[in-house]
Amino acid sequence: MTEPSTGSDLASISTSATRDGDEWVINGAKTFITNGINADLVIVVCRTRPEGGRSAMSLLVVERDMAGFERGRNIEKIGQHSNDTAELFFDDVRVPNGNLLGEEGNGFEYLGFNLAQERLSMGITGLAASKAALGWTIDYVTQRSAFGQPVASFQNTKFVLAEMATELAVTEPFIDQCVMQHIAGTLSPAGAAMAKLWGTELQQRVTDRCLQLFGGYGYTTEYPIGPAYVDARVTTIYGGTSEIMKTIIAKEILD
Ligand SMILES: Cc1cc2nc3c(=O)[nH]c(=O)nc-3n(C[C@H](O)[C@H](O)[C@H](O)COP(=O)(O)OP(=O)(O)OC[C@H]3O[C@@H](n4cnc5c(N)ncnc54)[C@H](O)[C@@H]3O)c2cc1C
């Protein structure tokens, strides 16, 4: 989806595909594509009509060795080093019509269908990552001493742990409810956006507060909390930013 000049505003995508006999000819560029270096098949959101917003988009499957399809940099990131993040370039890439995924002009609708599941999964991951961070922190503060007593014995530590445990306890039934709605096919776009917004913002708050309780060791890669903190930072950006989640939620409230 994402292009160098277009991220949040998906309807402004400019990568184009024009029909030429039994083929489509793709021109444009994508960026920030997770696993784009490793992927053998890339589903590319293309504008198949020059005019129009959402109804001008289609999905085309591009295969690794197609002429004119090049990978650029594996973008260096501050975290999430376990996956690659790629630039992709399309220069007159000829794709057979059989590689058109679904119907021409319905690309945006298909994206919307899958984005809700992706957003819910990010909310679930946010909760799971927060739980892990809290567990590591409880272990650490009970073992680490300062001023002759365990860090866990300070009132501040107890209060911070209690606040985080409460936030996790409140979040879990909400995320469970979203999962049940998703299975039943009733989770709305706004519900999925709430799960993503809340779960990922929680993950950032919790990893930040946990890192503080590790002191200097939190800022190293010797304990998992440091990498978890930088990995968490992107979660309120990719898959749709927190600001975009709020616009989706507000739209449903006000409609
Ligand atoms: C590690 C990583 C992996 C990624 N993986 C993928 C991937 O696999 N596939 C893919 O397609 N994309 C991927 N992305 C791209 C990601 O989805 C975009 O970065 C994201 O959607 C934001 O787009 P942008 O970076 O262009 O920011 P912009 O859209 O330029 O936004 C800049 C700022 O403006 C704010 N903003 C924009 N519009 C509004 C508005 N209407 N109201 C209020 N605020 C607004 C945003 O919230 C943000 O704070 C990835 C990004 C990263 C960093």
Coordinates of C-alpha atoms and ligand atoms in Angstrom, one line a residue:
M1 CA 0.0 0.0 0.0
T2 CA 2.4 2.7 1.3
E3 CA 4.2 4.9 -1.2
P4 CA 7.0 7.5 -0.7
S5 CA 4.4 10.3 -0.8
T6 CA 1.3 8.5 0.5
G7 CA 0.8 6.6 3.7
S8 CA -2.3 7.5 5.7
D9 CA -4.2 8.9 2.7
L10 CA -4.6 5.6 0.8
A11 CA -7.0 7.0 -1.7
S12 CA -4.1 9.1 -3.1
I13 CA -2.0 6.2 -4.2
S14 CA -0.3 7.0 -7.5
T15 CA 1.3 3.6 -8.6
S16 CA -0.6 2.9 -11.8
A17 CA -1.5 -0.1 -13.8
T18 CA -2.7 0.3 -17.4
R19 CA -4.3 -2.5 -19.4
D20 CA -2.5 -3.6 -22.6
G21 CA -4.2 -6.6 -24.2
D22 CA -4.0 -9.5 -21.7
E23 CA -1.6 -7.7 -19.5
W24 CA -1.4 -4.9 -17.0
V25 CA 1.6 -2.5 -17.1
I26 CA 2.6 -1.3 -13.6
N27 CA 4.6 1.9 -12.9
G28 CA 5.4 3.4 -9.5
A29 CA 7.1 2.8 -6.2
K30 CA 6.2 1.5 -2.7
T31 CA 8.0 1.9 0.5
F32 CA 8.0 0.6 4.1
I33 CA 6.9 -2.9 2.9
T34 CA 7.3 -5.4 5.6
N35 CA 9.2 -8.5 4.4
G36 CA 9.3 -7.0 0.9
I37 CA 12.9 -8.1 0.5
N38 CA 12.1 -11.7 1.3
A39 CA 8.7 -11.9 -0.5
D40 CA 8.3 -13.9 -3.6
L41 CA 4.8 -12.6 -4.3
V42 CA 3.8 -9.0 -3.6
I43 CA 0.2 -7.8 -3.7
V44 CA 0.4 -4.3 -5.1
V45 CA -2.3 -1.7 -4.7
C46 CA -2.5 0.1 -8.0
R47 CA -4.6 2.8 -9.6
T48 CA -6.2 1.1 -12.6
R49 CA -8.2 4.2 -13.6
P50 CA -6.7 7.7 -13.8
E51 CA -9.6 9.4 -12.1
G52 CA -11.4 8.6 -8.9
G53 CA -10.4 7.7 -5.4
R54 CA -11.4 4.4 -3.9
S55 CA -13.1 2.9 -6.9
A56 CA -10.0 3.4 -9.0
M57 CA -7.9 0.9 -7.0
S58 CA -7.2 -2.7 -7.8
L59 CA -4.8 -5.4 -6.4
L60 CA -2.2 -7.0 -8.7
V61 CA 0.1 -9.8 -7.8
V62 CA 3.7 -9.2 -8.8
E63 CA 6.1 -12.1 -8.9
R64 CA 9.8 -12.0 -7.8
D65 CA 11.5 -12.3 -11.2
M66 CA 9.1 -10.2 -13.3
A67 CA 11.1 -7.8 -15.6
G68 CA 11.1 -4.2 -14.3
F69 CA 10.4 -5.2 -10.6
E70 CA 13.3 -4.1 -8.4
R71 CA 13.8 -4.0 -4.7
G72 CA 15.5 -0.9 -3.2
R73 CA 17.0 -0.5 0.2
N74 CA 16.2 -2.7 3.2
I75 CA 15.4 0.4 5.3
E76 CA 17.3 0.7 8.6
K77 CA 15.0 1.0 11.5
I78 CA 15.4 1.9 15.2
G79 CA 13.7 -1.4 16.2
Q80 CA 11.9 -4.5 14.8
H81 CA 15.2 -5.8 13.4
S82 CA 13.7 -9.3 12.9
N83 CA 11.9 -8.3 9.7
D84 CA 12.9 -6.4 6.7
T85 CA 11.3 -3.2 5.5
A86 CA 11.7 -2.6 1.8
E87 CA 11.4 -0.1 -1.0
L88 CA 9.9 -1.6 -4.1
F89 CA 10.1 -0.2 -7.6
F90 CA 8.0 -1.0 -10.7
D91 CA 9.2 0.2 -14.1
D92 CA 6.9 -1.0 -16.9
V93 CA 6.3 -4.3 -15.1
R94 CA 4.1 -6.5 -17.3
V95 CA 1.7 -8.7 -15.3
P96 CA -0.8 -11.1 -16.9
N97 CA -4.5 -10.4 -16.3
G98 CA -4.7 -13.6 -14.3
N99 CA -2.6 -11.9 -11.6
L100 CA -5.5 -9.4 -11.0
L101 CA -6.7 -10.3 -7.5
G102 CA -10.5 -10.2 -7.5
E103 CA -12.4 -7.6 -9.5
E104 CA -10.9 -4.5 -11.1
G105 CA -11.9 -1.4 -9.1
N106 CA -12.6 -3.4 -5.9
G107 CA -9.1 -3.2 -4.4
F108 CA -10.0 -0.7 -1.7
E109 CA -12.9 -2.8 -0.5
Y110 CA -10.7 -5.9 -0.2
L111 CA -8.1 -3.9 1.7
G112 CA -10.8 -2.7 4.1
F113 CA -11.9 -6.2 4.7
N114 CA -8.4 -7.4 5.8
L115 CA -7.3 -4.2 7.6
A116 CA -9.9 -4.8 10.4
Q117 CA -8.4 -8.2 11.1
E118 CA -4.8 -6.8 11.0
R119 CA -5.8 -4.0 13.4
L120 CA -7.4 -6.4 15.8
S121 CA -4.3 -8.6 15.7
M122 CA -2.2 -5.6 16.5
G123 CA -4.4 -4.9 19.5
I124 CA -4.0 -8.5 20.7
T125 CA -0.2 -8.3 20.2
G126 CA -0.2 -5.0 22.2
L127 CA -1.9 -6.7 25.1
A128 CA 0.4 -9.7 24.9
A129 CA 3.6 -7.6 24.7
S130 CA 2.4 -5.5 27.7
K131 CA 1.8 -8.7 29.7
A132 CA 5.3 -10.0 28.9
A133 CA 6.9 -6.6 29.8
L134 CA 5.0 -6.6 33.1
G135 CA 6.2 -10.1 33.9
W136 CA 9.8 -9.4 33.2
T137 CA 9.6 -6.2 35.4
I138 CA 8.0 -8.0 38.3
D139 CA 10.9 -10.5 38.2
Y140 CA 13.5 -7.7 38.0
V141 CA 12.3 -5.4 40.7
T142 CA 12.0 -8.3 43.2
Q143 CA 15.6 -9.3 42.6
R144 CA 17.2 -5.9 42.3
S145 CA 18.2 -4.0 45.4
A146 CA 18.7 -0.3 46.1
F147 CA 19.3 1.4 49.5
G148 CA 19.4 -2.0 51.1
Q149 CA 16.0 -3.2 50.0
P150 CA 14.4 -4.7 46.9
V151 CA 13.2 -2.1 44.3
A152 CA 9.8 -3.8 44.6
S153 CA 9.5 -2.6 48.2
F154 CA 9.4 1.1 47.2
Q155 CA 5.9 2.5 47.2
N156 CA 6.4 4.1 43.7
T157 CA 7.3 0.6 42.3
K158 CA 4.2 -0.9 43.8
F159 CA 2.0 1.9 42.6
V160 CA 3.4 1.7 39.0
L161 CA 3.0 -2.1 38.9
A162 CA -0.5 -1.9 40.3
E163 CA -1.6 0.7 37.7
M164 CA -0.2 -1.3 34.9
A165 CA -1.8 -4.6 36.2
T166 CA -5.1 -2.7 36.4
E167 CA -4.8 -1.4 32.8
L168 CA -4.1 -4.9 31.6
A169 CA -7.0 -6.4 33.5
V170 CA -9.4 -3.8 32.1
T171 CA -8.0 -4.3 28.5
E172 CA -8.2 -8.1 28.3
P173 CA -12.0 -8.5 28.4
F174 CA -12.4 -5.8 25.8
I175 CA -9.9 -7.4 23.4
D176 CA -11.6 -10.8 24.1
Q177 CA -14.9 -9.3 23.2
C178 CA -13.5 -7.9 19.9
V179 CA -12.1 -11.4 19.1
M180 CA -15.6 -12.9 19.7
Q181 CA -17.2 -10.3 17.5
H182 CA -14.6 -10.9 14.8
I183 CA -15.3 -14.6 14.8
A184 CA -19.0 -13.9 14.6
G185 CA -18.4 -11.5 11.7
T186 CA -19.8 -8.5 13.7
L187 CA -16.7 -6.5 14.5
S188 CA -17.1 -3.1 12.9
P189 CA -14.2 -1.0 11.4
A190 CA -14.5 1.3 14.4
G191 CA -14.3 -1.7 16.9
A192 CA -11.1 -2.9 15.2
A193 CA -9.7 0.6 15.2
M194 CA -10.5 0.8 19.0
A195 CA -8.7 -2.5 19.6
K196 CA -5.6 -1.3 17.7
L197 CA -5.6 2.2 19.2
W198 CA -6.0 1.0 22.8
G199 CA -3.8 -2.1 22.5
T200 CA -0.8 -0.3 20.9
E201 CA -1.0 2.8 23.0
L202 CA -1.1 0.5 26.1
Q203 CA 2.0 -1.4 24.8
Q204 CA 3.9 1.9 24.5
R205 CA 2.9 3.2 28.0
V206 CA 3.6 -0.2 29.6
T207 CA 7.0 -0.8 28.0
D208 CA 8.1 2.8 28.8
R209 CA 7.1 2.5 32.4
C210 CA 8.6 -1.0 32.8
L211 CA 11.9 0.2 31.2
Q212 CA 12.1 3.0 33.9
L213 CA 11.8 0.4 36.6
F214 CA 14.8 -1.5 35.2
G215 CA 17.0 1.7 35.6
G216 CA 20.1 1.8 33.4
Y217 CA 19.8 -1.9 32.5
G218 CA 16.5 -1.1 30.8
Y219 CA 18.4 1.0 28.3
T220 CA 20.6 -1.9 27.3
T221 CA 20.0 -4.9 25.0
E222 CA 21.0 -7.2 27.9
Y223 CA 17.4 -7.4 29.1
P224 CA 14.4 -7.9 26.8
I225 CA 12.7 -4.7 28.0
G226 CA 14.9 -2.4 25.9
P227 CA 14.3 -4.0 22.6
A228 CA 10.6 -4.4 23.5
Y229 CA 10.4 -0.6 24.1
V230 CA 11.8 0.3 20.6
D231 CA 9.8 -2.4 19.0
A232 CA 6.6 -1.0 20.5
R233 CA 7.3 2.5 19.2
V234 CA 6.1 1.8 15.6
T235 CA 2.9 0.0 16.6
T236 CA 1.0 3.3 16.9
I237 CA 2.2 4.2 13.4
Y238 CA 2.0 1.2 11.1
G239 CA -1.3 -0.5 10.2
G240 CA -2.8 3.0 10.4
T241 CA -1.7 5.6 12.8
S242 CA -3.4 6.3 16.1
E243 CA -4.7 9.5 14.6
I244 CA -6.3 7.6 11.7
M245 CA -7.8 5.1 14.2
K246 CA -9.5 8.0 15.9
T247 CA -10.9 9.4 12.7
I248 CA -12.4 5.9 11.9
I249 CA -13.9 5.7 15.4
A250 CA -15.2 9.3 15.3
K251 CA -16.8 8.6 11.9
E252 CA -18.9 5.7 13.2
I253 CA -19.9 7.6 16.3
L254 CA -21.1 10.6 14.3
D255 CA -22.7 8.8 11.4
Ligands
LIG1 C1 8.4 -0.6 10.3 C2 7.3 -0.3 9.4 C3 6.6 -1.3 8.6 C4 5.6 -1.0 7.7 N1 5.0 -2.0 7.0 C5 4.2 -1.6 6.0 C6 3.7 -2.6 5.1 O1 4.0 -3.8 5.2 N2 2.8 -2.3 4.1 C7 2.5 -1.0 3.9 O2 1.7 -0.7 3.0 N3 2.9 0.0 4.8 C8 3.7 -0.3 5.8 N4 4.2 0.7 6.6 C9 3.8 2.1 6.4 C10 2.8 2.6 7.5 O3 1.6 1.9 7.4 C11 2.7 4.1 7.3 O4 4.0 4.6 7.7 C12 1.6 4.7 8.1 O5 0.4 4.3 7.5 C13 1.7 6.2 8.1 O6 1.9 6.8 6.9 P1 3.0 7.8 6.6 O7 4.3 7.3 7.1 O8 3.0 8.2 5.2 O9 2.7 9.1 7.5 P2 1.7 10.3 7.0 O10 0.5 9.8 6.4 O11 2.6 11.2 6.3 O12 1.4 10.9 8.5 C14 2.3 11.8 9.2 C15 1.6 12.2 10.4 O13 0.4 12.9 10.1 C16 -0.7 12.3 10.8 N5 -1.9 12.4 9.9 C17 -2.1 12.0 8.6 N6 -3.4 12.2 8.2 C18 -4.0 12.7 9.3 C19 -5.4 13.1 9.6 N7 -6.3 13.0 8.6 N8 -5.7 13.6 10.8 C20 -4.8 13.7 11.8 N9 -3.5 13.3 11.6 C21 -3.1 12.8 10.4 C22 -0.3 10.9 11.0 O14 -1.1 10.3 12.1 C23 1.1 11.1 11.3 O15 1.3 11.4 12.7 C24 5.2 0.4 7.6 C25 5.8 1.4 8.3 C26 6.8 1.1 9.2 C27 7.5 2.2 9.9

